[in-house]
mmCIF file of C-alpha atoms in Angstrom:
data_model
loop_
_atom_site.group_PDB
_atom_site.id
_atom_site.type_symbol
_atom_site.label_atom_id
_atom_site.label_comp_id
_atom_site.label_asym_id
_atom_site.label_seq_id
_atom_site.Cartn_x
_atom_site.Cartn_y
_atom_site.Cartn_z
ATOM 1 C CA UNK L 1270 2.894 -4.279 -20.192
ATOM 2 C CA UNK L 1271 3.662 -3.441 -16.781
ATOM 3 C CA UNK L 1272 6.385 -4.785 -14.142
ATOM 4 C CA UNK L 1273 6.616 -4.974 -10.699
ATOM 5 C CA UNK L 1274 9.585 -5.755 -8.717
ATOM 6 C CA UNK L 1275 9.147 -7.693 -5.203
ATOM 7 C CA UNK L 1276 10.909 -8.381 -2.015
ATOM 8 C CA UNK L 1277 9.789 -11.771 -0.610
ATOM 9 C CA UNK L 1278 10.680 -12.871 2.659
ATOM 10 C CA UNK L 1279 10.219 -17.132 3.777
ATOM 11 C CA UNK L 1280 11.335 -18.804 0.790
ATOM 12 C CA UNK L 1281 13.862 -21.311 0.918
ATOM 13 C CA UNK L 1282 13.131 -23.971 -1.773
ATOM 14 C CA UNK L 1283 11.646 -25.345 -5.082
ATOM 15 C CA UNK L 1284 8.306 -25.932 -3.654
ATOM 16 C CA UNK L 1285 8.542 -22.530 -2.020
ATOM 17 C CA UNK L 1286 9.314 -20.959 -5.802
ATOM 18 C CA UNK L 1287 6.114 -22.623 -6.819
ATOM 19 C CA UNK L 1288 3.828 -21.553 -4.365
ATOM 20 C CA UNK L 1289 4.559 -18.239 -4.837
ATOM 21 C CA UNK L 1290 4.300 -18.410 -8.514
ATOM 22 C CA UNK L 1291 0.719 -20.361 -7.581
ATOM 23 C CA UNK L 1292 -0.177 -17.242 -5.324
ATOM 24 C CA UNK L 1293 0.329 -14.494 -8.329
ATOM 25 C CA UNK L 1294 -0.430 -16.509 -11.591
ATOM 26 C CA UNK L 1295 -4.157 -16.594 -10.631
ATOM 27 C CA UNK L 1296 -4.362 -12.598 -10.125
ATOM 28 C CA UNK L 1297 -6.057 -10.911 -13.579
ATOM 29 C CA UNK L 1298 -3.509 -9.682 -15.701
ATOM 30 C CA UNK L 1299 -0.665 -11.337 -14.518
ATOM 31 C CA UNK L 1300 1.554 -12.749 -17.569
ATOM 32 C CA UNK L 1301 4.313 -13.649 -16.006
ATOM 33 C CA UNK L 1302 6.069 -14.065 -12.600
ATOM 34 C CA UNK L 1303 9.837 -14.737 -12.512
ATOM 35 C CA UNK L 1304 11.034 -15.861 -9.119
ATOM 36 C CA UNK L 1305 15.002 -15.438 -8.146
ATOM 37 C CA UNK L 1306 14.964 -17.584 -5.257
ATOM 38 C CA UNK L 1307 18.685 -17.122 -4.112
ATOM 39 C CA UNK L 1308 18.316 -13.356 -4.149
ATOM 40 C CA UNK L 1309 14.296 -13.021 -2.590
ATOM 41 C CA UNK L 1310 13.241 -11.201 -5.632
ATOM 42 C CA UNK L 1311 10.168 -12.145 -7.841
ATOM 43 C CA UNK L 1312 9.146 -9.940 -11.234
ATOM 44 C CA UNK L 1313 5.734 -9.619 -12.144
ATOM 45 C CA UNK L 1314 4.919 -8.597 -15.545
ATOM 46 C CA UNK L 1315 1.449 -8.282 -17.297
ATOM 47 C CA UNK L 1316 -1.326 -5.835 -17.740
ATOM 48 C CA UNK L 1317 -2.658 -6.060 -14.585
ATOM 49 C CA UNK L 1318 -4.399 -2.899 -13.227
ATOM 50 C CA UNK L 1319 -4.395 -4.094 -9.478
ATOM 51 C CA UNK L 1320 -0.645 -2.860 -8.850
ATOM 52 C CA UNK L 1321 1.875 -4.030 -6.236
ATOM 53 C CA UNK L 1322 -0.598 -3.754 -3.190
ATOM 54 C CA UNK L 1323 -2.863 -6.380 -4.479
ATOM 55 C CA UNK L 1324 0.420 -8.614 -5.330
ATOM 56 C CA UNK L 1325 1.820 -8.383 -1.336
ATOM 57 C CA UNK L 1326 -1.736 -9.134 -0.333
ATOM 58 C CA UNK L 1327 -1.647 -12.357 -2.572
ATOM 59 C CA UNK L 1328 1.803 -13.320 -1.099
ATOM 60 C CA UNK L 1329 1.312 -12.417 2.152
ATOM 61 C CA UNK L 1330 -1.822 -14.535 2.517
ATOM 62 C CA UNK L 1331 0.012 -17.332 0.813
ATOM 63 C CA UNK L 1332 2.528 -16.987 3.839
ATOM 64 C CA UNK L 1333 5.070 -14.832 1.746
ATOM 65 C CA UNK L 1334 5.695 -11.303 3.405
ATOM 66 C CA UNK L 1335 6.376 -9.347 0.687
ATOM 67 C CA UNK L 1336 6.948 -5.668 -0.135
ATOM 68 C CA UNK L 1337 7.858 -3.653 -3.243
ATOM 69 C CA UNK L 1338 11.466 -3.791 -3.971
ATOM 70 C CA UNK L 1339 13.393 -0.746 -2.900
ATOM 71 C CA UNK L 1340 10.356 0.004 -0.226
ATOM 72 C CA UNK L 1341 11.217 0.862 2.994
ATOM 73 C CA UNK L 1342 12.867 -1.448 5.880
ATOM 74 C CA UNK L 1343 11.855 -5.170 5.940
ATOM 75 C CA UNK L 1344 9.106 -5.729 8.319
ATOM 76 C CA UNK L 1345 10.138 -6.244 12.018
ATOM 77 C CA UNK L 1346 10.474 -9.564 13.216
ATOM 78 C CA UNK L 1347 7.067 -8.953 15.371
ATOM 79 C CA UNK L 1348 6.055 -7.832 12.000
ATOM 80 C CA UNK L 1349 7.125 -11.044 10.152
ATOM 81 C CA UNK L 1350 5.654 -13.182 12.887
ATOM 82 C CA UNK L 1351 2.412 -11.878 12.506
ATOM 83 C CA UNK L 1352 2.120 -12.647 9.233
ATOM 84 C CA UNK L 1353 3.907 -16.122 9.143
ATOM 85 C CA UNK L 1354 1.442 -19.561 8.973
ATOM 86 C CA UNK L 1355 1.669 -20.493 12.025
ATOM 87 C CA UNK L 1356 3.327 -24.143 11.214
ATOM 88 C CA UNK L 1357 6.719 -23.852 9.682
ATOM 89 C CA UNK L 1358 8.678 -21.124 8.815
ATOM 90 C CA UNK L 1359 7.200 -18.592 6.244
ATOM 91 C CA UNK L 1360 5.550 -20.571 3.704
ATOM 92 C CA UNK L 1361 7.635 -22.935 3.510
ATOM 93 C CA UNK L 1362 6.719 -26.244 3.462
ATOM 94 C CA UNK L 1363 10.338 -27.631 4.461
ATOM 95 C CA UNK L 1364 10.833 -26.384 7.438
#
């Protein structure tokens, strides 16, 4: 089994855990996905075979920028922009 620690930027709630979960539960492999909401983390564990890249892409498309934990500096806030919906903030449905 394999894990995969992520950074997730634009989550701020319960629904926002959920959606997230919603964007990485589909991918093949994935067992498990363990969001810590307070700290931005999520843990993906499974047997997956299409590593963290494919994971980001799946968040980031949700609305989620992600990156692998420990990976360089966040995106910029250009950066972040870009890949925000453009309603509300992140993917957020709150705000």
């Amino acid at each position: 089994m394999s894990t995969i620690d992520l950074e997730v930027q634009g989550m701020n709630c319960g629904s926002c855990v959920n959606h997230v979960t919603q964007a990485l539960k589909p991918i093949n492999g994935v067992d498990d996905v363990a969001v810590d909401l307070q700290s931005g983390h999520v843990r993906v564990s499974g047997t997956f075979d299409a590593g963290a890249d494919h994971l980001v892409s799946a968040l980031t498309s949700a609305g989620y920028p992600a990156k692998l934990a420990g990976d360089r500096a966040p995106p910029s806030q250009e950066d972040e922009s870009a890949a925000a919906p453009k309603s509300g903030r992140g993917g957020c449905c709150c705000h």
